[in-house]
Tab-separated table of N, CA and C in Angstrom:
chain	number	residue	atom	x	y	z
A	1	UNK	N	36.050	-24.569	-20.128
A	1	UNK	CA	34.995	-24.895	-19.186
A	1	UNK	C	35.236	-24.224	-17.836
A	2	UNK	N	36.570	-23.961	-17.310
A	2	UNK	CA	36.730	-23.551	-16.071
A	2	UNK	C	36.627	-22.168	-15.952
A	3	UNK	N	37.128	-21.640	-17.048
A	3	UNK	CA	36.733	-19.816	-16.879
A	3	UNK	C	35.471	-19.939	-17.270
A	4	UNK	N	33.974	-20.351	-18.029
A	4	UNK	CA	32.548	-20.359	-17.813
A	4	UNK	C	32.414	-20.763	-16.354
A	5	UNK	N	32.878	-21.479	-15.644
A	5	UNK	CA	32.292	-22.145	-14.531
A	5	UNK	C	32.502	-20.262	-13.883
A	6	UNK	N	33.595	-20.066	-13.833
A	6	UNK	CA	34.261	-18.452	-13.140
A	6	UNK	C	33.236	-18.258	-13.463
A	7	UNK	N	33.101	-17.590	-14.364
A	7	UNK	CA	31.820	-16.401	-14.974
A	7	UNK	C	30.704	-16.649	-14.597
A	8	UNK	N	30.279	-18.006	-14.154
A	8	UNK	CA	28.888	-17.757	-13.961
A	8	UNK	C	28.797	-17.496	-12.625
A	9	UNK	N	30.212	-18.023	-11.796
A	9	UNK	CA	29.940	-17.759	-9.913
A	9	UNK	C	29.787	-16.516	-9.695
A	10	UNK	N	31.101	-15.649	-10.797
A	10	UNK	CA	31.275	-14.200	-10.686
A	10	UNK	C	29.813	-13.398	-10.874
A	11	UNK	N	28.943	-13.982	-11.949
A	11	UNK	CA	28.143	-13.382	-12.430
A	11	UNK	C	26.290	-13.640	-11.432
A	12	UNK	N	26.746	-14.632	-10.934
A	12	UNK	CA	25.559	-15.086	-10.308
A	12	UNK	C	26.046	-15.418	-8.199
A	13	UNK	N	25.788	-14.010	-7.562
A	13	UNK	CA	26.011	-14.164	-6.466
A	13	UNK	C	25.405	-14.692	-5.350
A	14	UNK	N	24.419	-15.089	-5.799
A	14	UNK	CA	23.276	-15.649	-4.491
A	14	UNK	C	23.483	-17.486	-5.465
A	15	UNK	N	24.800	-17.780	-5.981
A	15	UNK	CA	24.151	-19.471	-6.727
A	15	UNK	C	24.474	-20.379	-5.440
A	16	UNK	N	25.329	-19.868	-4.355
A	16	UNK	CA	25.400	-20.560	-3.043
A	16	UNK	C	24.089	-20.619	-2.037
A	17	UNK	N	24.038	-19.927	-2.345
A	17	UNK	CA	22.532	-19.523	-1.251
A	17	UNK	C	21.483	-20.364	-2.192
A	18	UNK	N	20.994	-20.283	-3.249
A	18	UNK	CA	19.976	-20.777	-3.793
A	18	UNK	C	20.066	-22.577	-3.973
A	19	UNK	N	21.495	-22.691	-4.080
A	19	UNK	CA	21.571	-24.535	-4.242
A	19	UNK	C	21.546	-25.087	-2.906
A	20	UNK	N	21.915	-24.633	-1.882
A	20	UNK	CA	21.871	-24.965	-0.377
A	20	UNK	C	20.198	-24.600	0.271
A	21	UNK	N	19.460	-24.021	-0.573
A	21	UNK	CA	18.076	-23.976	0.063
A	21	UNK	C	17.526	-25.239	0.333
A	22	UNK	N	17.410	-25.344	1.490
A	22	UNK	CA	16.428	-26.700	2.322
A	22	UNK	C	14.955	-26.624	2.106
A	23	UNK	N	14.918	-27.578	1.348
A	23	UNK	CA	12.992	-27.072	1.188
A	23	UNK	C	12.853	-28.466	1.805
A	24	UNK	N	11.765	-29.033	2.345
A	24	UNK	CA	10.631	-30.513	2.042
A	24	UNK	C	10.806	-31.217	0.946
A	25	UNK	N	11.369	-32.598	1.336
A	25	UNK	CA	11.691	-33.654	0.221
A	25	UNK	C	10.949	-33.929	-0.862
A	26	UNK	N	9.189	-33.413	-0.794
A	26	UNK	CA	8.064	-33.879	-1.395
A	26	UNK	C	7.863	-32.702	-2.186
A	27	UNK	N	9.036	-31.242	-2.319
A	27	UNK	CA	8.365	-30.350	-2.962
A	27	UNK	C	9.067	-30.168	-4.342
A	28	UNK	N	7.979	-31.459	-5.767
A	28	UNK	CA	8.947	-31.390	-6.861
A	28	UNK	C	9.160	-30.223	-7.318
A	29	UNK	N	8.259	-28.718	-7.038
A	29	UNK	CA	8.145	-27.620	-7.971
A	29	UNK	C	9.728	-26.798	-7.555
A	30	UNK	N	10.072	-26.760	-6.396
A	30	UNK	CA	11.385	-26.229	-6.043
A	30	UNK	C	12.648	-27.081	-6.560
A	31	UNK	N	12.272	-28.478	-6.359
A	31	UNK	CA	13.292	-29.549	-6.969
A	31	UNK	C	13.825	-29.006	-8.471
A	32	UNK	N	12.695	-28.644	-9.458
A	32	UNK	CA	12.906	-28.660	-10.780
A	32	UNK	C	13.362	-27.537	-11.133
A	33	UNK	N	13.093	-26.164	-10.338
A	33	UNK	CA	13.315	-25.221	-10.173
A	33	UNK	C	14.558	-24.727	-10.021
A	34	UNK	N	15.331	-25.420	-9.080
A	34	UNK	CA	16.588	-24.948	-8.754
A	34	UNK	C	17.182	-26.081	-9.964
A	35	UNK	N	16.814	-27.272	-10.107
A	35	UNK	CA	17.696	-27.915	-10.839
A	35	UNK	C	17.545	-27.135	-12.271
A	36	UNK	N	16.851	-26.849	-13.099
A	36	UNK	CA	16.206	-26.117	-13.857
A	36	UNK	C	17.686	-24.454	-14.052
A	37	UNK	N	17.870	-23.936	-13.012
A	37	UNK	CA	18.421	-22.662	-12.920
A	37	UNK	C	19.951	-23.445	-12.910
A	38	UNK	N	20.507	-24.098	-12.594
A	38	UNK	CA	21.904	-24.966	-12.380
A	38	UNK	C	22.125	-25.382	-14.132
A	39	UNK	N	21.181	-25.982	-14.388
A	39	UNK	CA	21.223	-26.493	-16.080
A	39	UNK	C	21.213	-25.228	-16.799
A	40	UNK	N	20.162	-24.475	-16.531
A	40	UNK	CA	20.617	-23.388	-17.587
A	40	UNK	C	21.751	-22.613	-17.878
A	41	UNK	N	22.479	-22.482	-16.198
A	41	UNK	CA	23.630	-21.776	-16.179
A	41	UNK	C	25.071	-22.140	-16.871
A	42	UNK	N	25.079	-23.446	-16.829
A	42	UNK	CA	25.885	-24.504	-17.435
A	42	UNK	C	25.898	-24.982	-18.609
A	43	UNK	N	24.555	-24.644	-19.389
A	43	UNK	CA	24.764	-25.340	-20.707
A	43	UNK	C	25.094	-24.041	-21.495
A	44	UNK	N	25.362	-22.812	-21.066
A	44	UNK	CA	25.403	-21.913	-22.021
A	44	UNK	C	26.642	-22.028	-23.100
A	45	UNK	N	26.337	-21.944	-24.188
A	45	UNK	CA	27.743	-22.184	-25.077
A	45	UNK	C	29.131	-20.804	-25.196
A	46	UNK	N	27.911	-19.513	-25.276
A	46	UNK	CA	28.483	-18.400	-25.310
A	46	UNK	C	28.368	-17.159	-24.774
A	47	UNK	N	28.898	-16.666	-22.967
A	47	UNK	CA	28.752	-15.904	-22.326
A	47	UNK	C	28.770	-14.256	-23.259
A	48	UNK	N	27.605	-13.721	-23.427
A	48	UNK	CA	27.821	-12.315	-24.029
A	48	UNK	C	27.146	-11.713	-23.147
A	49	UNK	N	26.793	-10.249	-23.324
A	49	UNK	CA	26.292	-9.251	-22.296
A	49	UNK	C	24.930	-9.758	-22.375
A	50	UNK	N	24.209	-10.271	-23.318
A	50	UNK	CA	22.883	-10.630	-23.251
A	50	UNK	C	22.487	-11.711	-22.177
A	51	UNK	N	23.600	-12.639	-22.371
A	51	UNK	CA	23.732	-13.993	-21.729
A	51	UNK	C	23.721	-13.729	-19.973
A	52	UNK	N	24.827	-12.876	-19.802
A	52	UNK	CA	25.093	-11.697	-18.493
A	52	UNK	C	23.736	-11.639	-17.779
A	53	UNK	N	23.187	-10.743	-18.633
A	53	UNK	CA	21.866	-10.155	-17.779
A	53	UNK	C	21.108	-10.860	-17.475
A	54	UNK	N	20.555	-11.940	-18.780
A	54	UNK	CA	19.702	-12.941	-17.918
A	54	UNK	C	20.066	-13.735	-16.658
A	55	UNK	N	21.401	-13.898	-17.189
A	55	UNK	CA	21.805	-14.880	-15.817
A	55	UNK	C	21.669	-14.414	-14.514
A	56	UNK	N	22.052	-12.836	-14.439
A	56	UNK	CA	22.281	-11.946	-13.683
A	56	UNK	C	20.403	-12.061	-12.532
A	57	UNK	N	19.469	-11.956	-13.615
A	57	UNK	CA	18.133	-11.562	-13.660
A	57	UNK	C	17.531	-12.930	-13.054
A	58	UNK	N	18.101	-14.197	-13.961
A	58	UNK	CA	17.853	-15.306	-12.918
A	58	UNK	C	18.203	-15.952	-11.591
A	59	UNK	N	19.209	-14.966	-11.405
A	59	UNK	CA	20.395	-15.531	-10.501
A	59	UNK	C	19.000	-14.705	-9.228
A	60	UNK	N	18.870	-13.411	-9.232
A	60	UNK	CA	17.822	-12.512	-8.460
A	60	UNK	C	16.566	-13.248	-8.218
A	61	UNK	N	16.111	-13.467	-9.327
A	61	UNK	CA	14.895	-14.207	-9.401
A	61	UNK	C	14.378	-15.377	-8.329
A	62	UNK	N	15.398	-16.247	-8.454
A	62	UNK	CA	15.289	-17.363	-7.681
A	62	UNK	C	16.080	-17.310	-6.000
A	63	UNK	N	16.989	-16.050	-6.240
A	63	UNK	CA	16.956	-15.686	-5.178
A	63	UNK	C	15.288	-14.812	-4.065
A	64	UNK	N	14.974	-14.022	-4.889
A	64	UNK	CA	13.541	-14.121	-4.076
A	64	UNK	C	12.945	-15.476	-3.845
A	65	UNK	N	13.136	-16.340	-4.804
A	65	UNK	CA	12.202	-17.199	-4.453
A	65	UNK	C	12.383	-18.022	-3.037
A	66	UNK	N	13.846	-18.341	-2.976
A	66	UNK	CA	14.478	-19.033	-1.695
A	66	UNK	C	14.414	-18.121	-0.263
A	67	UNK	N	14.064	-16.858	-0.794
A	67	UNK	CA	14.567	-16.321	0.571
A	67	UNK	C	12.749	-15.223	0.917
A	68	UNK	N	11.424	-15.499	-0.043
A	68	UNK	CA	10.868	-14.703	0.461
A	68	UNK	C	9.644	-15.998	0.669
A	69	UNK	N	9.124	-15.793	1.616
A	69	UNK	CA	7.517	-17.394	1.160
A	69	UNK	C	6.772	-16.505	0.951
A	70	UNK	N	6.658	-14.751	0.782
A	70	UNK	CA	5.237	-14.608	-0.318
A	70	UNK	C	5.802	-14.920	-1.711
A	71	UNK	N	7.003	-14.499	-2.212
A	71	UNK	CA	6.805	-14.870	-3.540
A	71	UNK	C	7.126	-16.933	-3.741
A	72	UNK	N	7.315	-17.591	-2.734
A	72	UNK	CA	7.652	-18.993	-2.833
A	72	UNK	C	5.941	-19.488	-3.061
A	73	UNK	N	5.377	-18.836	-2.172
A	73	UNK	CA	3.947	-19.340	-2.506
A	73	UNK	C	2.987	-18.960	-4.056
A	74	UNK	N	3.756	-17.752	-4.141
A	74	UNK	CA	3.223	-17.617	-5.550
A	74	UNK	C	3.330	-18.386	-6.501
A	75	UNK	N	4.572	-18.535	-6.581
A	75	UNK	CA	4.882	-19.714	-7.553
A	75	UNK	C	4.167	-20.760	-7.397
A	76	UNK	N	4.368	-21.571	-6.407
A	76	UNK	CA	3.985	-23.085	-6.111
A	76	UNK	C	2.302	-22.637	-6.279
A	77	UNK	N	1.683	-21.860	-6.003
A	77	UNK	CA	0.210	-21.829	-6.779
A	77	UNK	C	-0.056	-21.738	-8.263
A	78	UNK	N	0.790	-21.423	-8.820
A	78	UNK	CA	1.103	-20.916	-10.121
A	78	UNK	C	1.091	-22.572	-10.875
A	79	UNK	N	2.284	-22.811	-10.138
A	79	UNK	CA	2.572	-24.394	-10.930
A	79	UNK	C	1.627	-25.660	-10.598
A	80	UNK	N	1.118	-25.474	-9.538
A	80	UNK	CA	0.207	-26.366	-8.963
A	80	UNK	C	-1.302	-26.052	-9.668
A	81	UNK	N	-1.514	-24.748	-10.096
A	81	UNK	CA	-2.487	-24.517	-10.879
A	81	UNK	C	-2.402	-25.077	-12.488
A	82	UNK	N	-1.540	-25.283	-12.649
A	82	UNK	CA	-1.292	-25.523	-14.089
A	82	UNK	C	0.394	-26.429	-14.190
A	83	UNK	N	-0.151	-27.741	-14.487
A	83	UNK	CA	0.656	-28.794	-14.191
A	83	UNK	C	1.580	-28.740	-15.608
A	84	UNK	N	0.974	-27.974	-16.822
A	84	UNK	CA	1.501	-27.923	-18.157
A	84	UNK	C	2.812	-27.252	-18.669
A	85	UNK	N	3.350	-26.640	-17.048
A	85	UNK	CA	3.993	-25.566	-17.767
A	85	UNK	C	5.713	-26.441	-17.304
A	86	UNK	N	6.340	-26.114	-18.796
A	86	UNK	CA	7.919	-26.440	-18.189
A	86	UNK	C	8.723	-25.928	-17.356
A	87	UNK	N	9.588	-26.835	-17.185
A	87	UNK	CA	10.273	-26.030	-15.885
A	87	UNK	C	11.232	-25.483	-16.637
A	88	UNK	N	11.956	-25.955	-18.073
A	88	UNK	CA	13.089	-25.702	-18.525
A	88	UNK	C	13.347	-24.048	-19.445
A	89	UNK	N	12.141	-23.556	-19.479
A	89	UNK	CA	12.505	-22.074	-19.428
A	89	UNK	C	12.639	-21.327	-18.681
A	90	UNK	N	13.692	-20.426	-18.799
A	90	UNK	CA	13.769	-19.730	-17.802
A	90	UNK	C	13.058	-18.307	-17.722
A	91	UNK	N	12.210	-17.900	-18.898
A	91	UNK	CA	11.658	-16.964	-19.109
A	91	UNK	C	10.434	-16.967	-17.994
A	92	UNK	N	9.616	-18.413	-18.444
A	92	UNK	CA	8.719	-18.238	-17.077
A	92	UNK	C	8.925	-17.893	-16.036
A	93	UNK	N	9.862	-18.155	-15.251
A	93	UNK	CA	10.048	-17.635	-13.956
A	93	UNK	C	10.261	-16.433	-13.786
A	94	UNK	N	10.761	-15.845	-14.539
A	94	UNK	CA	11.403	-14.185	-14.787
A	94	UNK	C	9.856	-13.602	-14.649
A	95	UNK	N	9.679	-14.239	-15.667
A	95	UNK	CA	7.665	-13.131	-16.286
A	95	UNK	C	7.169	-13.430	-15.222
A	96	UNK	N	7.139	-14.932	-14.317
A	96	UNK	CA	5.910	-14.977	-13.023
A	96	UNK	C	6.870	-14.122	-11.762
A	97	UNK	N	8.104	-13.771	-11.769
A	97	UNK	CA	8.029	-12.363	-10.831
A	97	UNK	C	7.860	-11.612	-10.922
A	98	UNK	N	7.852	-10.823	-12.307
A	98	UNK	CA	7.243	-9.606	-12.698
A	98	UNK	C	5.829	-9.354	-12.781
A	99	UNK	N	5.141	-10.750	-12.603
A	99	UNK	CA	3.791	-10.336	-11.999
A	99	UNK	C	3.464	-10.709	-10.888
A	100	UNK	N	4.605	-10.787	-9.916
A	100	UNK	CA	4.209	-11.058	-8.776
A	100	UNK	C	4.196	-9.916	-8.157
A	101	UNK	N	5.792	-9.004	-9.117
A	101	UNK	CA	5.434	-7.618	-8.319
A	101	UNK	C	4.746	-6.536	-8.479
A	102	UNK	N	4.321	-6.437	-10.209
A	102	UNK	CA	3.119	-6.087	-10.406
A	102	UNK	C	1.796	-5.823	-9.113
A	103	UNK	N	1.882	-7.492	-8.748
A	103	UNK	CA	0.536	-8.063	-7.837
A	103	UNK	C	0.580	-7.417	-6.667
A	104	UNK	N	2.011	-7.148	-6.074
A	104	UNK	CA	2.852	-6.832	-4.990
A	104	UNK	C	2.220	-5.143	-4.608
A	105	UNK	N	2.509	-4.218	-5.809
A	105	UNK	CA	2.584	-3.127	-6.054
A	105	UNK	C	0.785	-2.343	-6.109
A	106	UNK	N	0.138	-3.245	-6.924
A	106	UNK	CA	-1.358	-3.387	-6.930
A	106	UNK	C	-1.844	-3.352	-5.297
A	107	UNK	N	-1.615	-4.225	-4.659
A	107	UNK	CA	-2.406	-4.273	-3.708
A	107	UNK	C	-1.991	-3.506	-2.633
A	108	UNK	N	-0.837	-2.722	-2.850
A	108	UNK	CA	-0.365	-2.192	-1.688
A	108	UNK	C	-1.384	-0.921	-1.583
A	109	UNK	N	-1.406	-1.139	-0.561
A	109	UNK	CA	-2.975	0.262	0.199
A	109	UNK	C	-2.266	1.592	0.528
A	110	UNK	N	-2.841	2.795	-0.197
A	110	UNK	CA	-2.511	3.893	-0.172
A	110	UNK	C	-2.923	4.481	1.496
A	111	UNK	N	-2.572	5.365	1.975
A	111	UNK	CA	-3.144	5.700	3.739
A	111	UNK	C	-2.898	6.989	3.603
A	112	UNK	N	-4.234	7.906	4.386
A	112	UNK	CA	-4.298	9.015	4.201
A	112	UNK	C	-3.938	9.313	5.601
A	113	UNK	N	-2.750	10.361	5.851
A	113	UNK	CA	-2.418	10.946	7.353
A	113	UNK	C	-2.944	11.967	7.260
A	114	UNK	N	-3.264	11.913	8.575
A	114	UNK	CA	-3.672	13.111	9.192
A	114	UNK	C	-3.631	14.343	9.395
């Protein structure tokens, strides 16, 4: 248990920054969220390179989420739009940043100089 606990600090560098995020007592979607990313990291039975990357990928993930409010708001519209969705995958969150930056990338306005 104590070399997994290693591996996941080693492997996940923002997990200080993301469990110390101060949000509003009333906001369950961040509550479940971070608790959500803590459980997943912990129940893993068997660290392999596959295991790695996601963690790696979630560890990023939710680091945007704590540290940017355009993509914090995305989400919380996301989940607030649709009360159905679990918190306990972690795939969703992965796929709703990849279309956030998709969304990100879309709207950015091309400018013609002079």
């Amino acid at each position: 248990m104590q070399g997994q606990i290693e591996e996941v600090l080693v492997c996940c560098k923002h997990y200080d920054t993301i469990l110390n995020f101060s949000y509003p007592k009333h906001d369950y979607i961040t509550q479940k969220l971070i608790s959500s990313y803590q459980e997943y990291l912990f129940q893993i039975d068997q660290i392999d390179q596959k295991t790695i990357h996601m963690m790696k990928q979630l560890d990023q993930v939710m680091y945007v989420y704590v540290t940017s409010s355009h993509f914090y708001r995305f989400v919380q519209n996301y989940y607030i739009k649709d009360t159905s969705i679990s918190f306990g995958d972690t795939t969703d969150i992965i796929a709703l940043y990849h279309d956030y930056i998709k969304d990100e990338i879309g709207s950015t306005k091309t400018t013609k100089w002079i």
